Amino acid sequence: MRARGIEMASKDCVKVAVRVRPFNKRERDAGSRCVISVTSNNISIQDPLNQQNSRTFTFDYAYWSHSGFTRNKDGLFVPQETGGRYADQASVFQDLGQSILDNALQGYNATLLAYGQTGSGKSYSMVGYGPNKGLIPTLCDKLFQFIRSTQDSRQCQVFFSMLEIYNEQVIDLLSKTSRSVCGLRVREDQQRGFYVEGLRRVPCDSAVQVEQLMEQGTRTRTTAATHMNANSSRSHMLIIVQLKQIFSKECITKQSNINLVDLAGSERQRSSGSEADRLKEGTAINLSLTTLGNVISALADMALGKKVVHIPYRDSVLTKLLQSALGGNSRTVMIATLSPADMCYEESLSTLRYAERAKRIQNKAVVNESPTERLVKELKAENAKLLLRLSRLGQEGHKADDESKELRRLLTHNELQIRAIQMLWEQHLQEALKDWETQYATMTQERRMMQMHSYIMNINEDAQLSGVVKLFIQEGDWDIGLADNSPRALSIRGLGIQEKHAVFSNQQRRISITPVLGSKVIVNGMPVSKRTELQHLDRLILGSNSTYLYIGFPSERSVDDWSRYDYDYFQSELAAAEGIHIQSLCDNQGPNQSDPSLLAVFYDYVKLMPMVTEANQMSKELKKGVEFKLEIKNLAMSDSKGHDLKKEIAVRVTSMESKQVWMWSKAKFVNRKFLMEEVYQQQVVGGEGADRAPLPMDRDPFWDPLEPLHLGSAHLWLQSLAFRIPLEEQVEVVGPEGSEEAILQAQLVPCHPTGLPLGEDDILIDPSELLGKRLDFQLVLDQCCGLRWIKEARNRGVQIGFQVFDCPQSLYTPSVWHNVNPLLDHRVQFTALRTSQELLNYLQRNALVLELWGLQEGCSELVSCMDGVKTKQEDNIIIDKIGTSEHSAAETVGSDLSSSLRDLHQDLEQLRNTIAALRKENSALREQLNSARTGVENSRGQQERRGSLRTSCDAEFAKALKVFYHSMTSVKGQLQRLRRHKPSEEADLLGLRMFVDEHAYHLKDFAEQLEQCVTTLKQDVAAIVRRKREKSGIWS
């Protein structure tokens, strides 16, 4: 069921547990493969792209919650078999939660940290879902059970606080007053350490109260996230349970803080620093998690005996509040949660490395004694002394009447102080009970409304925040939007929400929504602009990304669980409406053979969609005039061998006024999105006192210096060079998403060292004849036609880049500007001094990739870097340095052999003398040779004829091959057109039929061309063989 690590009695280290969750719906639909395995307390993770590469980590606890479970009649997930290895919520609490509770009851501070990527199961482990209660509610249940069972021996006081850290601001989630613009302040006290000034502490005397307070805090968190355009995955939530135990008989008090921390998604950590950006990565939004990593690393180094000069606790709000939990006065447990899917491999590996560092941290926990209770103890001790003196004075009579009066006054004063201290808890508790009764009445009213009316409820990326906000649609028309000054208005906040955004109509128990002109409303993934009737469980997106699920009247509801309509469902539905779904990316994969890199691309696309929508809305409201669009990089592109390139997500950024274009990577866009949010908060949300001064350009997250853009690439296959046959082709430049960017006219010309083209007589039948010989050829780029890049804006230019064989740097043509069909007239000659087998293989199997680069005004041009590139005097570029080096080595060996040859000449001179003696003997044989001379002359004439025949046949065969290769060039072009021929996304049934007919015609044409090429070659070869036989007199 679970694995326990070895207890370390001598050192109080941070205990680390790792839990592996089941696949979610997206991962199941994508056919994800599990790359994580658990054995005892070891966790192994396997690289999905290289199964030989795996890493194993060891922790204090390892929980397998991925498979082997079932749901019982109470709705609890339990092991399928008794004693099975599935770790349920009760198992996790028994190991982690119980130890936290035991430490707190002993008087130690205790901390539980939950770490992992968004959606990895942190919230499920910490809070739980439905009957499967997580660590926090179960811990509170057990705590109050213990208090009730021991109330005779001790008095317990429990205070509950709940806060959120977002963008380095502390938000009190239980505050009765409106949220401060700057949040609460974190201060430092010598005795208390760092604490949040003004944080509300609510007394509790039951687990039910704690549950209601958590619900209240969650509601506040959801509302705050909507108002601030924030996301819970980028915020940290802290629950602080303060436990005070007063032992009356022993006159001692134990006081402890239980910190329960749900950290922000760890994927923010991974993207940090992954790519250089002119604007600082991290910002305030990422600062807390980044600093936490630095603190953990410094403490881990210290535990290993390394010298650590500084531990950066003070660099962020989170690390200030967790100082005691990390290396201080606390007993700390971290639970790291993992997704086992291959598409999340990078994230899961990062989480495991993070957790491995954390387990090295050593804390120094001590039992805490409350200063207030020490005062009570001192007052009681002083009262005992006063009573003793009073009894003595009574025995002595009335001699010291004045003194006894003073002693009684002191005694009464001390008792009043004790009573005041003890009464403070009762007063707080009564006030909390009044608040709780008010909230309970509100929640009861909400539940009653749910059984009477239809409503919409919020759906959040964090499942714990979904379903918190409910807006009821009663009889009549209801305006929904920012405005809240009307009694028939439903007030919501969020990016892109107008004052009056849409109108809900409830007429005869039929609900419809009508968007206001200019407002954005999406129903079930499709934009709507007119009145639309809603059905139970319809999905609504209002504005940029305010997601709601419509719940129909009670009569329409069934036993279906609406939880399957989670945040990912909304975004996947939007992506499908745009034509992006997992099947379209994996259509070339077999069943259950989905490429994990493709799954990751789909996952990234779905995750970034709402962020791009929000960025566009912020650009609109801030009047930046910039549009963001998601693209899949390398979707239709391949390398020089024709293998598909790794697909990645990129964001195309376009200035609507100047038509300038940037291409940002995923990591860069995510960082810029955080910076855009900061600017938006300051200039739009901040209120009247907000800083609305325009940002300088170098600090504007919506702007970047212009750089050359990769527009697409074309493939010029090099096989003809292996036969020294010239090639002239028009190749199509294909963009990252498969669009036609241009047509490029290019030539490959085998030539002499002087640059003159080779003739037909130089054509080779066998490419191996090139081995060890010099090869010269020219790449000629004549013209680029139909440049889409320049059609869109005439003030643009282009360059062509390419890299041949072992050239270390790419070479570029001069730039051409303002012309849709520019003449390039660019010629480069390459020379291999001694052709190697590697070069020959390259020519026969590879293509020359010609990259089209787009230039814009103010953009620096691409320059050919000749570092490491060898050239000859004729400015030829030397390739195949392996063959060249072998040639020079052969020359060195040849010079050594020349001396040996001189010695051989001397030996030959001696042999000549021997030959002269043998000539006399040969003269006797001349008469016999003369008699056979006639036969020999006839034979010689026949051999000469055969030699001339062989030469003639070889030339004819070479010409036939040349014709075949030229005709195959057009066949290859037809094949490329077939591959690109796809139906329009808007095509109806008639359009699809026309596409099928057209496609069948192209296939027939392709087959006929291919058959004609092969037939012609067969006929030519047969004719050559027949003529050879006829001339040689051989008949079969």
PDB file of N, CA and C in Angstrom, residues 871-919:
ATOM      1  N   THR A 871      38.349  27.987 -47.464  1.00  0.00           N
ATOM      2  CA  THR A 871      38.099  28.368 -48.853  1.00  0.00           C
ATOM      3  C   THR A 871      39.385  28.219 -49.659  1.00  0.00           C
ATOM      4  N   LYS A 872      39.232  28.054 -50.971  1.00  0.00           N
ATOM      5  CA  LYS A 872      40.387  28.044 -51.868  1.00  0.00           C
ATOM      6  C   LYS A 872      40.554  29.425 -52.476  1.00  0.00           C
ATOM      7  N   GLN A 873      41.611  29.571 -53.277  1.00  0.00           N
ATOM      8  CA  GLN A 873      41.885  30.876 -53.873  1.00  0.00           C
ATOM      9  C   GLN A 873      40.747  31.332 -54.763  1.00  0.00           C
ATOM     10  N   GLU A 874      40.051  30.382 -55.364  1.00  0.00           N
ATOM     11  CA  GLU A 874      38.938  30.744 -56.253  1.00  0.00           C
ATOM     12  C   GLU A 874      37.668  31.061 -55.471  1.00  0.00           C
ATOM     13  N   ASP A 875      37.769  31.215 -54.136  1.00  0.00           N
ATOM     14  CA  ASP A 875      36.622  31.461 -53.245  1.00  0.00           C
ATOM     15  C   ASP A 875      35.683  30.269 -53.181  1.00  0.00           C
ATOM     16  N   ASN A 876      36.172  29.107 -53.600  1.00  0.00           N
ATOM     17  CA  ASN A 876      35.380  27.894 -53.410  1.00  0.00           C
ATOM     18  C   ASN A 876      35.375  27.536 -51.928  1.00  0.00           C
ATOM     19  N   ILE A 877      34.240  27.017 -51.462  1.00  0.00           N
ATOM     20  CA  ILE A 877      34.128  26.599 -50.065  1.00  0.00           C
ATOM     21  C   ILE A 877      34.453  25.120 -49.964  1.00  0.00           C
ATOM     22  N   ILE A 878      35.414  24.804 -49.092  1.00  0.00           N
ATOM     23  CA  ILE A 878      35.863  23.428 -48.954  1.00  0.00           C
ATOM     24  C   ILE A 878      34.895  22.664 -48.055  1.00  0.00           C
ATOM     25  N   ILE A 879      34.404  21.528 -48.543  1.00  0.00           N
ATOM     26  CA  ILE A 879      33.588  20.627 -47.725  1.00  0.00           C
ATOM     27  C   ILE A 879      34.294  19.281 -47.653  1.00  0.00           C
ATOM     28  N   ASP A 880      33.747  18.381 -46.868  1.00  0.00           N
ATOM     29  CA  ASP A 880      34.301  17.033 -46.714  1.00  0.00           C
ATOM     30  C   ASP A 880      35.743  17.095 -46.218  1.00  0.00           C
ATOM     31  N   LYS A 881      35.906  17.701 -45.059  1.00  0.00           N
ATOM     32  CA  LYS A 881      37.255  17.861 -44.496  1.00  0.00           C
ATOM     33  C   LYS A 881      37.861  16.522 -44.113  1.00  0.00           C
ATOM     34  N   ILE A 882      37.007  15.497 -43.868  1.00  0.00           N
ATOM     35  CA  ILE A 882      37.526  14.162 -43.550  1.00  0.00           C
ATOM     36  C   ILE A 882      38.287  13.613 -44.746  1.00  0.00           C
ATOM     37  N   GLY A 883      37.655  13.683 -45.935  1.00  0.00           N
ATOM     38  CA  GLY A 883      38.315  13.201 -47.140  1.00  0.00           C
ATOM     39  C   GLY A 883      39.559  14.000 -47.477  1.00  0.00           C
ATOM     40  N   THR A 884      39.501  15.336 -47.243  1.00  0.00           N
ATOM     41  CA  THR A 884      40.644  16.186 -47.514  1.00  0.00           C
ATOM     42  C   THR A 884      41.817  15.829 -46.621  1.00  0.00           C
ATOM     43  N   SER A 885      41.510  15.595 -45.326  1.00  0.00           N
ATOM     44  CA  SER A 885      42.577  15.230 -44.388  1.00  0.00           C
ATOM     45  C   SER A 885      43.155  13.866 -44.750  1.00  0.00           C
ATOM     46  N   GLU A 886      42.304  12.944 -45.214  1.00  0.00           N
ATOM     47  CA  GLU A 886      42.815  11.640 -45.654  1.00  0.00           C
ATOM     48  C   GLU A 886      43.724  11.804 -46.858  1.00  0.00           C
ATOM     49  N   HIS A 887      43.366  12.754 -47.751  1.00  0.00           N
ATOM     50  CA  HIS A 887      44.180  12.994 -48.940  1.00  0.00           C
ATOM     51  C   HIS A 887      45.554  13.518 -48.548  1.00  0.00           C
ATOM     52  N   SER A 888      45.615  14.483 -47.637  1.00  0.00           N
ATOM     53  CA  SER A 888      46.905  15.033 -47.200  1.00  0.00           C
ATOM     54  C   SER A 888      47.728  13.975 -46.491  1.00  0.00           C
ATOM     55  N   ALA A 889      47.054  13.117 -45.734  1.00  0.00           N
ATOM     56  CA  ALA A 889      47.786  12.038 -45.076  1.00  0.00           C
ATOM     57  C   ALA A 889      48.350  11.070 -46.103  1.00  0.00           C
ATOM     58  N   ALA A 890      47.607  10.817 -47.179  1.00  0.00           N
ATOM     59  CA  ALA A 890      48.083   9.929 -48.241  1.00  0.00           C
ATOM     60  C   ALA A 890      49.306  10.512 -48.937  1.00  0.00           C
ATOM     61  N   GLU A 891      49.336  11.856 -49.119  1.00  0.00           N
ATOM     62  CA  GLU A 891      50.490  12.499 -49.728  1.00  0.00           C
ATOM     63  C   GLU A 891      51.736  12.313 -48.863  1.00  0.00           C
ATOM     64  N   THR A 892      51.546  12.420 -47.543  1.00  0.00           N
ATOM     65  CA  THR A 892      52.677  12.218 -46.638  1.00  0.00           C
ATOM     66  C   THR A 892      53.223  10.804 -46.743  1.00  0.00           C
ATOM     67  N   VAL A 893      52.297   9.849 -46.781  1.00  0.00           N
ATOM     68  CA  VAL A 893      52.713   8.454 -46.927  1.00  0.00           C
ATOM     69  C   VAL A 893      53.416   8.239 -48.271  1.00  0.00           C
ATOM     70  N   GLY A 894      52.919   8.909 -49.342  1.00  0.00           N
ATOM     71  CA  GLY A 894      53.503   8.770 -50.668  1.00  0.00           C
ATOM     72  C   GLY A 894      54.953   9.230 -50.719  1.00  0.00           C
ATOM     73  N   SER A 895      55.289  10.340 -50.034  1.00  0.00           N
ATOM     74  CA  SER A 895      56.672  10.825 -50.016  1.00  0.00           C
ATOM     75  C   SER A 895      57.606   9.827 -49.347  1.00  0.00           C
ATOM     76  N   ASP A 896      57.071   9.127 -48.347  1.00  0.00           N
ATOM     77  CA  ASP A 896      57.888   8.109 -47.682  1.00  0.00           C
ATOM     78  C   ASP A 896      58.146   6.919 -48.599  1.00  0.00           C
ATOM     79  N   LEU A 897      57.174   6.629 -49.463  1.00  0.00           N
ATOM     80  CA  LEU A 897      57.325   5.484 -50.354  1.00  0.00           C
ATOM     81  C   LEU A 897      58.270   5.754 -51.530  1.00  0.00           C
ATOM     82  N   SER A 898      58.498   7.031 -51.874  1.00  0.00           N
ATOM     83  CA  SER A 898      59.341   7.350 -53.031  1.00  0.00           C
ATOM     84  C   SER A 898      60.765   6.833 -52.863  1.00  0.00           C
ATOM     85  N   SER A 899      61.281   6.915 -51.646  1.00  0.00           N
ATOM     86  CA  SER A 899      62.635   6.401 -51.406  1.00  0.00           C
ATOM     87  C   SER A 899      62.690   4.881 -51.603  1.00  0.00           C
ATOM     88  N   SER A 900      61.620   4.232 -51.210  1.00  0.00           N
ATOM     89  CA  SER A 900      61.582   2.781 -51.403  1.00  0.00           C
ATOM     90  C   SER A 900      61.545   2.420 -52.885  1.00  0.00           C
ATOM     91  N   LEU A 901      60.891   3.269 -53.683  1.00  0.00           N
ATOM     92  CA  LEU A 901      60.820   3.006 -55.110  1.00  0.00           C
ATOM     93  C   LEU A 901      62.197   3.113 -55.780  1.00  0.00           C
ATOM     94  N   ARG A 902      63.040   4.037 -55.304  1.00  0.00           N
ATOM     95  CA  ARG A 902      64.389   4.167 -55.863  1.00  0.00           C
ATOM     96  C   ARG A 902      65.183   2.868 -55.670  1.00  0.00           C
ATOM     97  N   ASP A 903      65.001   2.280 -54.516  1.00  0.00           N
ATOM     98  CA  ASP A 903      65.681   1.005 -54.270  1.00  0.00           C
ATOM     99  C   ASP A 903      65.176  -0.080 -55.225  1.00  0.00           C
ATOM    100  N   LEU A 904      63.906  -0.027 -55.517  1.00  0.00           N
ATOM    101  CA  LEU A 904      63.342  -1.022 -56.420  1.00  0.00           C
ATOM    102  C   LEU A 904      63.894  -0.874 -57.843  1.00  0.00           C
ATOM    103  N   HIS A 905      64.213   0.380 -58.269  1.00  0.00           N
ATOM    104  CA  HIS A 905      64.767   0.606 -59.603  1.00  0.00           C
ATOM    105  C   HIS A 905      66.117  -0.106 -59.771  1.00  0.00           C
ATOM    106  N   GLN A 906      66.885  -0.109 -58.714  1.00  0.00           N
ATOM    107  CA  GLN A 906      68.168  -0.818 -58.781  1.00  0.00           C
ATOM    108  C   GLN A 906      67.957  -2.323 -58.981  1.00  0.00           C
ATOM    109  N   ASP A 907      66.988  -2.847 -58.273  1.00  0.00           N
ATOM    110  CA  ASP A 907      66.691  -4.268 -58.443  1.00  0.00           C
ATOM    111  C   ASP A 907      66.220  -4.574 -59.877  1.00  0.00           C
ATOM    112  N   LEU A 908      65.477  -3.632 -60.456  1.00  0.00           N
ATOM    113  CA  LEU A 908      64.995  -3.820 -61.814  1.00  0.00           C
ATOM    114  C   LEU A 908      66.144  -3.874 -62.828  1.00  0.00           C
ATOM    115  N   GLU A 909      67.176  -3.069 -62.575  1.00  0.00           N
ATOM    116  CA  GLU A 909      68.335  -3.069 -63.482  1.00  0.00           C
ATOM    117  C   GLU A 909      69.002  -4.441 -63.538  1.00  0.00           C
ATOM    118  N   GLN A 910      69.063  -5.061 -62.409  1.00  0.00           N
ATOM    119  CA  GLN A 910      69.630  -6.416 -62.369  1.00  0.00           C
ATOM    120  C   GLN A 910      68.747  -7.400 -63.118  1.00  0.00           C
ATOM    121  N   LEU A 911      67.455  -7.202 -63.025  1.00  0.00           N
ATOM    122  CA  LEU A 911      66.530  -8.107 -63.709  1.00  0.00           C
ATOM    123  C   LEU A 911      66.621  -7.968 -65.235  1.00  0.00           C
ATOM    124  N   ARG A 912      66.980  -6.756 -65.715  1.00  0.00           N
ATOM    125  CA  ARG A 912      67.108  -6.557 -67.157  1.00  0.00           C
ATOM    126  C   ARG A 912      68.192  -7.473 -67.769  1.00  0.00           C
ATOM    127  N   ASN A 913      69.239  -7.595 -67.019  1.00  0.00           N
ATOM    128  CA  ASN A 913      70.311  -8.486 -67.504  1.00  0.00           C
ATOM    129  C   ASN A 913      69.799  -9.918 -67.628  1.00  0.00           C
ATOM    130  N   THR A 914      69.009 -10.296 -66.679  1.00  0.00           N
ATOM    131  CA  THR A 914      68.443 -11.643 -66.714  1.00  0.00           C
ATOM    132  C   THR A 914      67.498 -11.791 -67.899  1.00  0.00           C
ATOM    133  N   ILE A 915      66.777 -10.767 -68.218  1.00  0.00           N
ATOM    134  CA  ILE A 915      65.819 -10.800 -69.332  1.00  0.00           C
ATOM    135  C   ILE A 915      66.561 -10.928 -70.669  1.00  0.00           C
ATOM    136  N   ALA A 916      67.700 -10.248 -70.799  1.00  0.00           N
ATOM    137  CA  ALA A 916      68.484 -10.318 -72.041  1.00  0.00           C
ATOM    138  C   ALA A 916      68.937 -11.749 -72.324  1.00  0.00           C
ATOM    139  N   ALA A 917      69.273 -12.451 -71.265  1.00  0.00           N
ATOM    140  CA  ALA A 917      69.693 -13.855 -71.447  1.00  0.00           C
ATOM    141  C   ALA A 917      68.523 -14.717 -71.892  1.00  0.00           C
ATOM    142  N   LEU A 918      67.370 -14.355 -71.473  1.00  0.00           N
ATOM    143  CA  LEU A 918      66.197 -15.161 -71.823  1.00  0.00           C
ATOM    144  C   LEU A 918      65.714 -14.893 -73.245  1.00  0.00           C
ATOM    145  N   ARG A 919      66.164 -13.760 -73.848  1.00  0.00           N
ATOM    146  CA  ARG A 919      65.695 -13.437 -75.200  1.00  0.00           C
ATOM    147  C   ARG A 919      66.155 -14.483 -76.235  1.00  0.00           C
TER     148      ARG A 919
END
